[in-house]
mmCIF file of C-alpha atoms in Angstrom:
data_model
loop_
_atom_site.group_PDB
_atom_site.id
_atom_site.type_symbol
_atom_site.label_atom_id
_atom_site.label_comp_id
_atom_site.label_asym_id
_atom_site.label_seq_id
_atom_site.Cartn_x
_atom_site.Cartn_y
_atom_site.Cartn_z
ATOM 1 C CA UNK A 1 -130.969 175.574 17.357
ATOM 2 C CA UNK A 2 -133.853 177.832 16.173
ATOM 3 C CA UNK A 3 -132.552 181.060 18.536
ATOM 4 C CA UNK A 4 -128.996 180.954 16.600
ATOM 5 C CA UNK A 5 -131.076 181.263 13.962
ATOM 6 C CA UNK A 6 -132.942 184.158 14.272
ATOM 7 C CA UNK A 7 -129.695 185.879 16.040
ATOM 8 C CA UNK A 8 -127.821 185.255 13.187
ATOM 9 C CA UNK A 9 -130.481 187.360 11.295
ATOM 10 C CA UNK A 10 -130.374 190.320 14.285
ATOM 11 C CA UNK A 11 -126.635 190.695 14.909
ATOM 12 C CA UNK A 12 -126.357 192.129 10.920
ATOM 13 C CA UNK A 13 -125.748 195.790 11.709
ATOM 14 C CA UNK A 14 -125.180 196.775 8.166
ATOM 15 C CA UNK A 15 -128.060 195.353 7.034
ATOM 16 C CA UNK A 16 -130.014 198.535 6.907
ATOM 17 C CA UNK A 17 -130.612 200.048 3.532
ATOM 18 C CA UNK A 18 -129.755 203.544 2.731
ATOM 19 C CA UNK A 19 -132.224 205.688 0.123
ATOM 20 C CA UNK A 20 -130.085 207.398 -2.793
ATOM 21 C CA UNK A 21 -132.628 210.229 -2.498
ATOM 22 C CA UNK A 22 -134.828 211.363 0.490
ATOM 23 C CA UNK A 23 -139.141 212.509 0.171
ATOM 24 C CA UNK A 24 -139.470 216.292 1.002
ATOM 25 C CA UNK A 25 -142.856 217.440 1.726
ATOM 26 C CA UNK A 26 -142.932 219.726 -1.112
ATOM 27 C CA UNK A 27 -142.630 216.511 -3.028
ATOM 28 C CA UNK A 28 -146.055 215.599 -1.768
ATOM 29 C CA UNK A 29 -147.461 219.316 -1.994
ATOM 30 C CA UNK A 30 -150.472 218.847 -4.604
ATOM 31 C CA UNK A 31 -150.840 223.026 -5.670
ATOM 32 C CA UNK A 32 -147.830 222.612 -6.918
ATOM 33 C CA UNK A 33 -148.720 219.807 -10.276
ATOM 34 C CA UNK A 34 -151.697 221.544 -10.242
ATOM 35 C CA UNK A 35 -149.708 224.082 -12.320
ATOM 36 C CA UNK A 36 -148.579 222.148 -14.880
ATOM 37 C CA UNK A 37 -150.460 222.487 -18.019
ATOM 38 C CA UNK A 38 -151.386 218.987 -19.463
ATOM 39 C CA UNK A 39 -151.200 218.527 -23.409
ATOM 40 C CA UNK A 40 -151.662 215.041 -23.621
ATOM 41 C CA UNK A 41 -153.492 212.066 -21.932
ATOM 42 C CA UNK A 42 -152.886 208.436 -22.068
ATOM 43 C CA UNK A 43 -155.464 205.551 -21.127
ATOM 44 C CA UNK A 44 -156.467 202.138 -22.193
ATOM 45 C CA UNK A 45 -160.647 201.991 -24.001
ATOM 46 C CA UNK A 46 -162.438 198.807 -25.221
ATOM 47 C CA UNK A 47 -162.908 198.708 -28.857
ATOM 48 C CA UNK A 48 -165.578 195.979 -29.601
ATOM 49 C CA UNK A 49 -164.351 194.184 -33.035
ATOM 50 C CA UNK A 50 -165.444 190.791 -34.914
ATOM 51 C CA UNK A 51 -163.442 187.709 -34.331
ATOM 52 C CA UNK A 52 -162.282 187.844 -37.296
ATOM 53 C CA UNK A 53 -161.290 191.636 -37.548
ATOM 54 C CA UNK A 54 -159.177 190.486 -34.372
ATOM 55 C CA UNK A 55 -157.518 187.671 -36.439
ATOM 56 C CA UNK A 56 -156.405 190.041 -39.178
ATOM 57 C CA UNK A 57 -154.647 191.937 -36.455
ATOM 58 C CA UNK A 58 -152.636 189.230 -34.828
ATOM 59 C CA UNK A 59 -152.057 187.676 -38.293
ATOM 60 C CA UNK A 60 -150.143 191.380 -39.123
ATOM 61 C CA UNK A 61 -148.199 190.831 -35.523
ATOM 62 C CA UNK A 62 -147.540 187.038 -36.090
ATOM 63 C CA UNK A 63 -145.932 187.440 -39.651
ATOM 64 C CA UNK A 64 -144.024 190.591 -38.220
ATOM 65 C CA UNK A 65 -145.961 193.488 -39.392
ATOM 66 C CA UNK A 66 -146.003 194.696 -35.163
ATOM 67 C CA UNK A 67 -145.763 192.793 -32.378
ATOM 68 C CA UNK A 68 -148.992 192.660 -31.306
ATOM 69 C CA UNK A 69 -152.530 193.214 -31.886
ATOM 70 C CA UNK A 70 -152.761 197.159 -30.525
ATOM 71 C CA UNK A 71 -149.723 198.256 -32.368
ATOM 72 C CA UNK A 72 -151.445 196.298 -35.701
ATOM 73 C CA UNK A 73 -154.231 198.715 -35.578
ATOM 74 C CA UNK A 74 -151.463 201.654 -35.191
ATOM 75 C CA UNK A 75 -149.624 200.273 -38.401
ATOM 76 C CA UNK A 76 -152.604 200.287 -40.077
ATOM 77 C CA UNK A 77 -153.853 203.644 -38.977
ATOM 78 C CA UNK A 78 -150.482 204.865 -40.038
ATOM 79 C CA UNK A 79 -150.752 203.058 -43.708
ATOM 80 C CA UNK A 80 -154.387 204.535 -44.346
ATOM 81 C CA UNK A 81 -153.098 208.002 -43.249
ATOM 82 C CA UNK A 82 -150.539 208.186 -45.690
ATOM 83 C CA UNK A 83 -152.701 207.300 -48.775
ATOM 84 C CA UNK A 84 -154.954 210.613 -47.958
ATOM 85 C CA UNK A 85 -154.330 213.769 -49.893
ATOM 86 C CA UNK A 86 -152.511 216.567 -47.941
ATOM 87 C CA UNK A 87 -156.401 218.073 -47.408
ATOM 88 C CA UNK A 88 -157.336 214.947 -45.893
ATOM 89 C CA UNK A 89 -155.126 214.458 -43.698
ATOM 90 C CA UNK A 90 -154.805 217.975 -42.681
ATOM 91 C CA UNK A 91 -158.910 217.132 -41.775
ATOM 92 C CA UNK A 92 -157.815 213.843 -40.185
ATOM 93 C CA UNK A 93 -155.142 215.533 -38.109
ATOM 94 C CA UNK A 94 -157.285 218.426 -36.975
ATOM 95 C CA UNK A 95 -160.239 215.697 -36.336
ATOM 96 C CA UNK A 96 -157.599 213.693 -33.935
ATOM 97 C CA UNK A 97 -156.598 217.380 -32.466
ATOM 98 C CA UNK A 98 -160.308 217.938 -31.263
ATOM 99 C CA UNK A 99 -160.272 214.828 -29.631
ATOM 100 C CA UNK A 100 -157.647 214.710 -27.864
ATOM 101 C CA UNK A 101 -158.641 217.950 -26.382
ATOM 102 C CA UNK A 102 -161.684 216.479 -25.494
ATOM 103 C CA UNK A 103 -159.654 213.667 -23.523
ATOM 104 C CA UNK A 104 -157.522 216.147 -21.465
ATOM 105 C CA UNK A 105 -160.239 218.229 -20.372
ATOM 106 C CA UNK A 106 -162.195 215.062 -19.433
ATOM 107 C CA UNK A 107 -159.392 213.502 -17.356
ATOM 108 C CA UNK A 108 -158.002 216.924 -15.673
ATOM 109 C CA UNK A 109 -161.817 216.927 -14.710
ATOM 110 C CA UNK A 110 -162.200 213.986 -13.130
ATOM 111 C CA UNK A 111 -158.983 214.517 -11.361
ATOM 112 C CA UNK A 112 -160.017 217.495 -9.574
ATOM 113 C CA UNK A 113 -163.205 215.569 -8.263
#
């Protein structure tokens, strides 16, 4: 009984997947995204906060100001940037700028180590 078993499993000749696209090996070829000039980076930090800073921010997310606790801080990034004067926030944006600068030059060197 258990051999028609694992027959039944074998005699399936169209069982075989075929991929939509096939790997080239200048896919894989890393001088090539080595070229490509990075503007922006992405990655998660630890922000240490009270317990109850962190309740203010899922009370904005449970009463529908965001849906959770990381975009909370974003809405209220968002609401303090818009009560600075043009000057400030033409500070505040070149402030974020900087940093962000800083960021990509950090990751694109730790990518080349």
């Amino acid at each position: 009984m258990a051999n028609s078993l694992i027959r039944s499993n074998r005699n399936k000749a169209t069982a075989i997947p075929k991929p939509t696209k096939q790997a080239k090996a200048s896919d894989f070829d890393k001088s090539a995204s080595d070229n490509k000039a990075v503007s922006s980076v992405t990655f998660d930090t630890n922000l240490k906060i009270s317990n109850h800073t962190r309740n203010k921010l899922q009370a904005m997310a449970m009463i529908g100001y965001a849906e959770n606790q990381r975009l909370s801080v974003d809405t209220a990034i968002q609401s303090f940037y818009e009560e600075l004067s043009t000057n400030e926030q033409r500070e505040f944006d070149l402030q974020v700028s900087t940093l962000e600068t800083r960021d990509v030059k950090l990751k694109s060197r730790k990518g080349r180590l």
